[in-house]
Short mmCIF file of C-alpha atoms in Angstrom, two decimals:
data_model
loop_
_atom_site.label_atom_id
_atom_site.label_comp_id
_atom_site.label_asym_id
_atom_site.label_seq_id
_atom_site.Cartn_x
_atom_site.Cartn_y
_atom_site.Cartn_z
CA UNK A 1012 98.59 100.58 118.69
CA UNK A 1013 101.08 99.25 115.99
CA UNK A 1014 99.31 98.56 112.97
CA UNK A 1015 100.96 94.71 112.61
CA UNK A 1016 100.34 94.11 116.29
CA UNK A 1017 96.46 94.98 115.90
CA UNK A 1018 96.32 92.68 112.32
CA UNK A 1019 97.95 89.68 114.65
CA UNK A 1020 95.20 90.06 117.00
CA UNK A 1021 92.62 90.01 114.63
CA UNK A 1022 93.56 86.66 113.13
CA UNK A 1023 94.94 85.15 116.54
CA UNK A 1024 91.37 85.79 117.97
CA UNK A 1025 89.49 84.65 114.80
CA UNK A 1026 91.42 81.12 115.35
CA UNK A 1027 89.13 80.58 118.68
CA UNK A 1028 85.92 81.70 117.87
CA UNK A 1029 85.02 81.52 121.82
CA UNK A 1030 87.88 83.96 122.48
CA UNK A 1031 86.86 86.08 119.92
CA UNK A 1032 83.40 87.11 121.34
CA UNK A 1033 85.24 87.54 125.05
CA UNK A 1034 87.41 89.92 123.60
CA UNK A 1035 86.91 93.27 125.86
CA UNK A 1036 88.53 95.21 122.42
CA UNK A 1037 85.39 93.86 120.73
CA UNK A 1038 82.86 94.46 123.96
CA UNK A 1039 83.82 97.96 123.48
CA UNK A 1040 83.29 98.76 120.05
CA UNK A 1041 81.26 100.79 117.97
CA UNK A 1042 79.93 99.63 114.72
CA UNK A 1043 79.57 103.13 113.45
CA UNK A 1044 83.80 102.46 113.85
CA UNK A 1045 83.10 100.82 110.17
CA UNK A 1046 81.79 103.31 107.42
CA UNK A 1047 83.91 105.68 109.24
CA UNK A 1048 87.47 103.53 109.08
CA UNK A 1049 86.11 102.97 105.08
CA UNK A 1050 85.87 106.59 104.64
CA UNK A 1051 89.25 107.02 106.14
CA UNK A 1052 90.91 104.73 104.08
CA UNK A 1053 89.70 105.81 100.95
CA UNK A 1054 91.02 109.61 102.18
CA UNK A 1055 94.48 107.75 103.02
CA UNK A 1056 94.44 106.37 99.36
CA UNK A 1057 93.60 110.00 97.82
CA UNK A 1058 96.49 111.68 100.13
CA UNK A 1059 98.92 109.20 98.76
CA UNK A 1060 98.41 108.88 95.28
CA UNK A 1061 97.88 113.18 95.50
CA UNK A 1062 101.83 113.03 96.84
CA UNK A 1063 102.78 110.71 94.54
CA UNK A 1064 101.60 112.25 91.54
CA UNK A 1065 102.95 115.76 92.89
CA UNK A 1066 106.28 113.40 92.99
CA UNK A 1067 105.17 112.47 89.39
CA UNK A 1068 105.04 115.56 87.98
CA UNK A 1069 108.23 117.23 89.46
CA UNK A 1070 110.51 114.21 87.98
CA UNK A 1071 108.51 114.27 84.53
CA UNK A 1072 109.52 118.55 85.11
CA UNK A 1073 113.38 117.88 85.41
CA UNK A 1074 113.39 114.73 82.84
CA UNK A 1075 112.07 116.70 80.28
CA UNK A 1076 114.12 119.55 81.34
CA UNK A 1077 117.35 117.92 81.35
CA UNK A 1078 116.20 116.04 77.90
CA UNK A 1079 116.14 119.30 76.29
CA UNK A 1080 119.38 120.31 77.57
CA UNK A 1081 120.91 117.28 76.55
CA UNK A 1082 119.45 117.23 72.91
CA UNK A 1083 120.83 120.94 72.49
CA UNK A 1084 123.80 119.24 73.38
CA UNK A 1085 124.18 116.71 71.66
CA UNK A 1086 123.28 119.07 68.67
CA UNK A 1087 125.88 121.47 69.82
CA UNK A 1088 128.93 118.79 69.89
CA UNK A 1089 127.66 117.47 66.20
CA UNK A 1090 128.07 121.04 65.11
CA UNK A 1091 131.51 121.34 66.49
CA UNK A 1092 132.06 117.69 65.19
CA UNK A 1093 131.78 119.18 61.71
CA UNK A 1094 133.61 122.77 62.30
CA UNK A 1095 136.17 120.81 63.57
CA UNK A 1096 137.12 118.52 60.60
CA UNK A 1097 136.31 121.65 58.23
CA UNK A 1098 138.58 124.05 60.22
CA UNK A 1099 142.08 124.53 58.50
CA UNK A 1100 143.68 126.61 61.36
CA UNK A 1101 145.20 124.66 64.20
CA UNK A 1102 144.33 127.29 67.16
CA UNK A 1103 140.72 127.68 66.00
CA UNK A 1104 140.46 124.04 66.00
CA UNK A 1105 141.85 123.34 69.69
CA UNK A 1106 139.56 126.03 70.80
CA UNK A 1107 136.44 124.01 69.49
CA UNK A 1108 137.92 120.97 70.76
CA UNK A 1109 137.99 122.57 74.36
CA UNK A 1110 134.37 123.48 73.55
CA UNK A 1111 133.29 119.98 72.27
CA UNK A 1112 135.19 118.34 75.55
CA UNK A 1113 133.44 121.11 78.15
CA UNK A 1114 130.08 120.41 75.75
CA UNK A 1115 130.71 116.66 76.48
CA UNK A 1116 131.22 116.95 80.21
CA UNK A 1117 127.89 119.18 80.51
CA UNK A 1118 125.72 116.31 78.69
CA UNK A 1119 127.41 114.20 80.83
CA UNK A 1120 126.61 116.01 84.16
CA UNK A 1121 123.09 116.23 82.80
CA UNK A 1122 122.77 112.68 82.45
CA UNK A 1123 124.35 112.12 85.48
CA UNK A 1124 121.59 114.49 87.20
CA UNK A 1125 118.69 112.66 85.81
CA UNK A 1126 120.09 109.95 87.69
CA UNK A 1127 120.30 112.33 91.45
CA UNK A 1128 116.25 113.66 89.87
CA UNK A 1129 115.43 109.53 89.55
CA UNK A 1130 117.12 108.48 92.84
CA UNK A 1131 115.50 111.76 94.88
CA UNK A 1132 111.92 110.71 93.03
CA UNK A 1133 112.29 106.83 93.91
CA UNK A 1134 113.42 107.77 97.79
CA UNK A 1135 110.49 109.82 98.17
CA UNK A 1136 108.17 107.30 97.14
CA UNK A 1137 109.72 104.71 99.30
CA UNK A 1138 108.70 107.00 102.20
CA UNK A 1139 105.25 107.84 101.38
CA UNK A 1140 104.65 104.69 101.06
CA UNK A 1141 106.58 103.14 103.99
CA UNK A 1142 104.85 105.95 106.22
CA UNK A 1143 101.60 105.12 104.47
CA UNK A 1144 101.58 101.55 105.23
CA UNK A 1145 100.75 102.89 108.88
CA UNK A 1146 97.64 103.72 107.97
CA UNK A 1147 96.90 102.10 104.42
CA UNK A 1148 95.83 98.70 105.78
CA UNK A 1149 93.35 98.99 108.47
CA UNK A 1150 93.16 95.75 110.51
CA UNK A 1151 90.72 97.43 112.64
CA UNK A 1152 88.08 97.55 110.50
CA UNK A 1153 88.22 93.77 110.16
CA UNK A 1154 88.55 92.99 113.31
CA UNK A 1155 85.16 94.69 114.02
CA UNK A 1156 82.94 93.80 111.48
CA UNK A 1157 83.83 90.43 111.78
CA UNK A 1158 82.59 89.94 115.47
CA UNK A 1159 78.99 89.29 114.25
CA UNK A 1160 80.37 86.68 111.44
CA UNK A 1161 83.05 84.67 113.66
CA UNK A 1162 80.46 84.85 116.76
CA UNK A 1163 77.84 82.94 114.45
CA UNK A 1164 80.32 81.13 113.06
CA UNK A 1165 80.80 79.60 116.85
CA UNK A 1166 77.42 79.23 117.46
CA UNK A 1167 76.98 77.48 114.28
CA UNK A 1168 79.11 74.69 115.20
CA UNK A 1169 77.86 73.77 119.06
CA UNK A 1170 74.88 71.79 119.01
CA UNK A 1171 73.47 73.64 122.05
CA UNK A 1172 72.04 75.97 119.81
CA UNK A 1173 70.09 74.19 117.30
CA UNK A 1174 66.52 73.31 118.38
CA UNK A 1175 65.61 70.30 121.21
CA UNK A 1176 69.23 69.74 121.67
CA UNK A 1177 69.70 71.12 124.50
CA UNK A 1178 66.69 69.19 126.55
CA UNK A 1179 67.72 65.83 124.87
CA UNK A 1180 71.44 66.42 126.04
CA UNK A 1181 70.02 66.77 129.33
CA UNK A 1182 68.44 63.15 129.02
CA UNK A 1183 72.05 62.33 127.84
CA UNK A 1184 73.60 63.53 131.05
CA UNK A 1185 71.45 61.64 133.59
CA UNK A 1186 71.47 59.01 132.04
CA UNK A 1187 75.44 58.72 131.62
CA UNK A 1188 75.48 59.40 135.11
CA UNK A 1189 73.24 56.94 136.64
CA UNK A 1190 75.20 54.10 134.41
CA UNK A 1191 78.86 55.65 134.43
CA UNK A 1192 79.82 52.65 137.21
CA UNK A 1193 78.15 49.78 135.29
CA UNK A 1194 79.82 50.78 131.92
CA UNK A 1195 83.44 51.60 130.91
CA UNK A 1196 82.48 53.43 128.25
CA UNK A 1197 79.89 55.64 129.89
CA UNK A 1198 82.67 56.15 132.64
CA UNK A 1199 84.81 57.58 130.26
CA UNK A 1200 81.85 59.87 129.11
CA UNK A 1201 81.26 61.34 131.84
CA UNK A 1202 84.65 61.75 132.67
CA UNK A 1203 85.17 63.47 129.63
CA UNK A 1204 82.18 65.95 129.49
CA UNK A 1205 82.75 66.70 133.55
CA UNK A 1206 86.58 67.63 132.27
CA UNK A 1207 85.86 69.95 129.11
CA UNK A 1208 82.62 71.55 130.70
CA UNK A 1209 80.17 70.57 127.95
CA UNK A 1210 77.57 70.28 130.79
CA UNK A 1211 76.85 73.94 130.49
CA UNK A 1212 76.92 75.51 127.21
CA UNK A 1213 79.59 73.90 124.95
CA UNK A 1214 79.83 70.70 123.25
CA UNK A 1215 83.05 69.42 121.89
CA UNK A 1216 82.24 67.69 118.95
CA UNK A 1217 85.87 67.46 117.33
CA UNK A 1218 88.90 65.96 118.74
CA UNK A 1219 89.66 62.82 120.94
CA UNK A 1220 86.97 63.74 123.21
CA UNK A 1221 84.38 63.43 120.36
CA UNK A 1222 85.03 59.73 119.59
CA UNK A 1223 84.28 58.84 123.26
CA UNK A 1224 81.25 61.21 123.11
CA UNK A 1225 79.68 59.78 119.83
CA UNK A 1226 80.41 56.13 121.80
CA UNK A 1227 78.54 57.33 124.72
CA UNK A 1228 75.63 58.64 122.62
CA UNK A 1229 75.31 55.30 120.76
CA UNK A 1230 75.48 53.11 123.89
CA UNK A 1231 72.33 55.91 125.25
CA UNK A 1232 70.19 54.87 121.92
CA UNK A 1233 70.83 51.53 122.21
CA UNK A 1234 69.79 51.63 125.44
CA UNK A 1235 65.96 52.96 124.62
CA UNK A 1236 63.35 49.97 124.46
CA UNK A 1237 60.48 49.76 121.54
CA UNK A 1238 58.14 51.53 124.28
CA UNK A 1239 60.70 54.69 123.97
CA UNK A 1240 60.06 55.36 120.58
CA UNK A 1241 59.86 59.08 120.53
CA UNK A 1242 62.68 59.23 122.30
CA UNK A 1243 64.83 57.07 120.26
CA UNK A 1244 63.75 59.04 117.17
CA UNK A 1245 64.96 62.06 118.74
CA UNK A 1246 67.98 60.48 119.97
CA UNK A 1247 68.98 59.26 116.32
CA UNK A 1248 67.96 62.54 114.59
CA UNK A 1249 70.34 64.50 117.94
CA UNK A 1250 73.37 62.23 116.83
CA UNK A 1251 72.88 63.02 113.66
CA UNK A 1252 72.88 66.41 114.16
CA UNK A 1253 75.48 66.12 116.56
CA UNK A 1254 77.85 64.27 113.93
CA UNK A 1255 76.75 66.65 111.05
CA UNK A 1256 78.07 69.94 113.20
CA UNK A 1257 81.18 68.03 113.92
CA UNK A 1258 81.82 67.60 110.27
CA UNK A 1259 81.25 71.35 109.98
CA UNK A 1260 83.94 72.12 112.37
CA UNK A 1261 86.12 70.45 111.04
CA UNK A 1262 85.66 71.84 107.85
CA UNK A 1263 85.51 74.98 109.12
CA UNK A 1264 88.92 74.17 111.06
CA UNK A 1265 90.44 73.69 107.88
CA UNK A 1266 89.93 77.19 106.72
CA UNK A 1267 91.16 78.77 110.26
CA UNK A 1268 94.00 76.74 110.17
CA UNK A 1269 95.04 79.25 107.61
CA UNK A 1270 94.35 82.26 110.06
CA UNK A 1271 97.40 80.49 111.99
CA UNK A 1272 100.02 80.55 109.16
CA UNK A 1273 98.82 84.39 108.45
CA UNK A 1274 99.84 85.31 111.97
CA UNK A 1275 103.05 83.87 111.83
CA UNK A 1276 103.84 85.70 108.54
CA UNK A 1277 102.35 88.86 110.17
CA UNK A 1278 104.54 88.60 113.17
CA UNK A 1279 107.76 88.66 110.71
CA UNK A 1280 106.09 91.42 109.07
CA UNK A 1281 105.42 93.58 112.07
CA UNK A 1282 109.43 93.03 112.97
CA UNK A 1283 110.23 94.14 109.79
CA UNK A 1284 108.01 96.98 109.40
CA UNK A 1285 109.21 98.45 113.02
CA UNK A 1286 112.40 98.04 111.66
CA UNK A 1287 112.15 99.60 108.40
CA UNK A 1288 109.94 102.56 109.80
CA UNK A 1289 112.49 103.56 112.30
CA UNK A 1290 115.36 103.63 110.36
CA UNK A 1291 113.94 105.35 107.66
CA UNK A 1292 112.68 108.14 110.43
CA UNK A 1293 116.19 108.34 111.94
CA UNK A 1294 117.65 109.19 108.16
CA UNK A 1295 115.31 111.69 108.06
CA UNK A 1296 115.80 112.94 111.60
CA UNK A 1297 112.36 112.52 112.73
CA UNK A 1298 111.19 111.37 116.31
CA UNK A 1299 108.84 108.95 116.32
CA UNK A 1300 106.80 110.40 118.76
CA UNK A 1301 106.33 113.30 116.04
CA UNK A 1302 105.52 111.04 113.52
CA UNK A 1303 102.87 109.40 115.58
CA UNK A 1304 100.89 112.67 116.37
CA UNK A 1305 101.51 114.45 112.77
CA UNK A 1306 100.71 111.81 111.03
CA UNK A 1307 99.82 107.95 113.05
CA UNK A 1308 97.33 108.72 115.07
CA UNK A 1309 96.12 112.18 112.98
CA UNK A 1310 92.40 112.64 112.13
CA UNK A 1311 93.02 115.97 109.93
CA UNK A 1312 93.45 114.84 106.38
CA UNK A 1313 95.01 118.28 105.43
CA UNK A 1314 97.75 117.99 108.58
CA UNK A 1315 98.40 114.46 107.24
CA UNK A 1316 98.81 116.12 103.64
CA UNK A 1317 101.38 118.67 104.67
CA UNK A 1318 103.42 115.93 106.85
CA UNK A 1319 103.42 113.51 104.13
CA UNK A 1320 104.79 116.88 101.71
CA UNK A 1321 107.86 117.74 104.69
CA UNK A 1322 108.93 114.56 104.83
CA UNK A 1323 108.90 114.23 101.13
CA UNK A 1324 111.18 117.39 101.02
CA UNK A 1325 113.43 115.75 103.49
CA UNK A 1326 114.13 112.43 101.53
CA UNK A 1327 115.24 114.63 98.35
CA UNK A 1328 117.42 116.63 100.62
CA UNK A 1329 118.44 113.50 102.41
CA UNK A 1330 119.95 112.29 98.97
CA UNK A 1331 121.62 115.57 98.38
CA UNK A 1332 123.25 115.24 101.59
CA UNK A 1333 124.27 111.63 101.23
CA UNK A 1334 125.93 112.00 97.94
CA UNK A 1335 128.19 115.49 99.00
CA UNK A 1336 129.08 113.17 101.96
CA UNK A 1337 129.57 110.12 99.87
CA UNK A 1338 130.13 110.84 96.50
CA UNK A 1339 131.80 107.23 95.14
CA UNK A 1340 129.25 104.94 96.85
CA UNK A 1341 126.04 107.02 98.06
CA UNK A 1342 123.61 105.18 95.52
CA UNK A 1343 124.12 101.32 97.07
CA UNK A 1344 122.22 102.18 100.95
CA UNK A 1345 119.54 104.16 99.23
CA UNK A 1346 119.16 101.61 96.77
CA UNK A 1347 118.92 98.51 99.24
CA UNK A 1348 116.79 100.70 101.59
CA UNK A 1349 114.47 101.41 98.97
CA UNK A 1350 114.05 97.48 97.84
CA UNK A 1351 113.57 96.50 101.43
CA UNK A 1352 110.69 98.81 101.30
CA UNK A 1353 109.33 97.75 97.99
CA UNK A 1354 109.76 94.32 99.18
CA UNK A 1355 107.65 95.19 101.79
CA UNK A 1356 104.81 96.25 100.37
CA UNK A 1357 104.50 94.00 98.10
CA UNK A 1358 104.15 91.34 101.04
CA UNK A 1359 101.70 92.89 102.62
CA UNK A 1360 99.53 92.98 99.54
CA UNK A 1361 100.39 89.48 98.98
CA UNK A 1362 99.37 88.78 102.82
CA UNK A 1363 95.89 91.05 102.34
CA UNK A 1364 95.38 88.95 99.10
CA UNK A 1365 95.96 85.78 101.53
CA UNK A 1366 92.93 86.75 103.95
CA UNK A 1367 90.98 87.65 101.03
CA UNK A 1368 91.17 84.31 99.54
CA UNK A 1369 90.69 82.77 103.17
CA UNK A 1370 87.41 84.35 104.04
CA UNK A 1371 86.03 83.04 100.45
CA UNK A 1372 86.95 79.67 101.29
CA UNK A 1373 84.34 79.75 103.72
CA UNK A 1374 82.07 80.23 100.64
CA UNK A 1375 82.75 76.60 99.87
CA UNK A 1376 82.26 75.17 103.38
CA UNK A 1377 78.88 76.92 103.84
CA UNK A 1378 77.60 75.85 100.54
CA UNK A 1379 78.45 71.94 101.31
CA UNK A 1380 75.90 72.38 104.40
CA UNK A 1381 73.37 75.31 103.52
CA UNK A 1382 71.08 72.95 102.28
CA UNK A 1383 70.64 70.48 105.13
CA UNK A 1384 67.31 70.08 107.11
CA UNK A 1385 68.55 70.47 110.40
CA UNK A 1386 71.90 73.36 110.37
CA UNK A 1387 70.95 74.84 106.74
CA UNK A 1388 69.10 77.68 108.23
CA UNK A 1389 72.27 78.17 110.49
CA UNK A 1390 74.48 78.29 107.51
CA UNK A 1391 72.37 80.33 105.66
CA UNK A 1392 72.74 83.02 108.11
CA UNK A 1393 75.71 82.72 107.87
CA UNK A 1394 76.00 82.85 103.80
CA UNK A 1395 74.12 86.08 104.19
CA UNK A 1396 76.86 87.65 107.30
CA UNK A 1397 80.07 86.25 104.66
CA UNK A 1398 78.40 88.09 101.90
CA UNK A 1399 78.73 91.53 104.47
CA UNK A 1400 82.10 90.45 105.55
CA UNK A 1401 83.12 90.24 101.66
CA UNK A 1402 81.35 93.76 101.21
CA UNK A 1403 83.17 95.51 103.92
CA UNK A 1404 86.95 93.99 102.75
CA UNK A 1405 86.75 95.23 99.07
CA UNK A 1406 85.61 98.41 100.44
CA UNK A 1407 88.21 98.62 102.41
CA UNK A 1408 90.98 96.94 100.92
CA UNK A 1409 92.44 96.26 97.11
CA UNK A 1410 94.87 93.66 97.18
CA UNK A 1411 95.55 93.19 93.58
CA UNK A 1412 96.25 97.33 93.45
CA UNK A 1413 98.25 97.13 96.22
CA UNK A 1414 100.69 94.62 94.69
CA UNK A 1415 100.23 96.40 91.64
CA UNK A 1416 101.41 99.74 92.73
CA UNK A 1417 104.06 98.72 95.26
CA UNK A 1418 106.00 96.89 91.44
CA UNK A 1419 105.42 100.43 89.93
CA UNK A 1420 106.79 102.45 92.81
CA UNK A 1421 110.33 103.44 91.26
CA UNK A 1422 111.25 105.51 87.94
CA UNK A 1423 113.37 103.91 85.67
CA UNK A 1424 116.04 105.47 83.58
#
């Protein structure tokens, strides 16, 4: 599956909690999926930066090489500077003239060399790290350990699963149904709570239907007499509850409406990715099917290794190629190809720093409700399952290095 595709169902699902936990990917799924997807990761990280220091080295190797052969130049045409305007016979001097133009016109194809070395270097890391991207960010590994935190996350904002509430809603019910005729507002009640199902197992306590729901559950207290006064204790300290998990959820809305804007941004990412990926695969004359088996969807480390090294080979020859077949205007489609790339990375650092700073705003919503009687204990659970969630991402992921490293991905000369 397409790495972008798999991040937009991640945060598509973590927008509806409910469809979250129905999610057959998630029914399926192994938690020992987790240390392993860190460990591979980390090996992804090692691979790359391995390649891109072997890319490093080799353009350090021909800088300093053609630095050398440019001092001795430059030496060479001072010398001849001064033999020149000490020389007294006219053929001697044209004959070091000829010697200080051809000296000139090596430094300069040195110089202009260093560029080819710098261009070759920079194209090579565009397509490590294009082709690294694939596997770099692993969406996967958040979408599974997050099924315990979003599940409880659900659960932590339907009163059905906080103590007594599910007996008193059941005194509620009948009683909204025996008086639905005899009051408009009860009508509407049951109306409501026969149309969105909260019968069963749900409650919806944000939205329109929560206004008409609250209404219903005041006219129900209002309703007890002095003799019911057990009852109308628990009735006030269930609406309060009721209203206090509602207030949750819609702080906890806030945060997901985040989740929303991500997707969007991931969806223009995934187009652009796809887009990038192939044309960079077609320069190189690789099928994508290749690409996918050697490299994708690969489990050996070492195959991945010596993939990563033949395509490396193939972008320097790649700008060889392009400059014997273009030798005026070669360096403006390598150059744009390689800042679409750069570009991209650094979004999807940017976008990974995003869902970082999403999943500790729920840091703030928990900490506005942990200490309440009635849903603390929920919350705190859920404090404690955040924490895990934090854990896993840093493991996994490095935002700040990612942004980092995709500015510093091209030599400058």
């Amino acid at each position: 599956m397409n790495l972008l595709r798999i991040t937009t169902l991640v945060f598509c699902v973590t927008i509806s909690c409910s469809a979250f936990s129905q999610s057959p990917v998630h029914q399926n799924m192994d938690s020992t999926i987790v240390p392993q997807t860190i460990a591979d990761n980390a090996t992804d990280k090692i691979l790359r930066d391995k390649i891109m220091n072997e890319i490093q080295s080799g353009f350090d190797k021909r800088t300093k090489s053609i630095d050398s052969t440019v001092f001795k130049l430059d030496q060479k045409v001072n010398a001849l500077n001064i033999s020149i305007n000490d020389s007294k016979d006219a053929k001697e001097k044209v004959a070091k003239l000829f010697l200080r133009l051809q000296a000139l016109e090596d430094r300069q194809k040195a110089i202009e060399q260093n560029e080819v070395n710098a261009y070759q270097a920079n194209y090579q890391s565009a397509v490590v790290n294009l082709l690294s991207m694939d596997r770099e960010i692993k969406p996967l590994l958040l979408f599974n350990s997050t099924r315990s935190f979003f599940n409880q996350l659900n659960e932590a904002g339907n009163p059905m699963n906080y103590p007594g509430y599910k007996e008193w809603f059941t005194k509620f019910g009948q009683f909204v149904k025996k008086n639905e005729k005899t009051n408009e507002t009860l009508t509407m009640t049951n109306n409501l709570l026969t149309f969105s199902g909260s019968n069963a197992q749900y409650i919806p306590v944000v939205g329109p239907i929560s206004s008409v729901l609250f209404a219903g559950m005041t006219t129900y207290l209002n309703s007890l007499g002095k003799r019911e006064k057990a009852l109308r204790e628990q009735s006030e300290k269930m609406i309060a509850l009721t209203m206090k998990v509602s207030q949750f959820d819609y702080d906890k809305g806030n945060v997901e409406h985040e989740w929303e804007l991500i997707t969007a941004e991931l969806k223009d990412l995934e187009t652009l990715y796809t887009h990038n990926l192939n044309y960079n695969l077609k320069l190189l004359d690789v099928d994508s099917s290749n690409f996918a088996d050697s490299f994708s969807s690969q489990s050996d480390a070492e195959i991945r290794y010596q993939y990563l090294t033949t395509l490396r080979k193939k972008a320097s020859d790649y700008i060889t190629a392009k400059i014997l077949s273009n030798p005026k205007g070669w360096k403006e489609d390598v150059y744009y190809n390689m800042m679409e790339v750069q570009s991209l990375k650094t979004r999807f650092g940017q976008l990974t720093f995003r869902i970082d700073q999403n999943i500790l705003k729920y840091g703030d919503v928990f900490a506005k409700y942990k200490s309440d009687p009635q849903i603390g204990s929920q919350i705190t659970d859920l404090v404690s399952k955040l924490l895990d969630l934090e854990d896993t991402f840093d493991k996994a992921f490095d935002p700040m290095d990612y942004i980092n490293s995709a500015t510093r991905m091209y030599k400058v000369i």
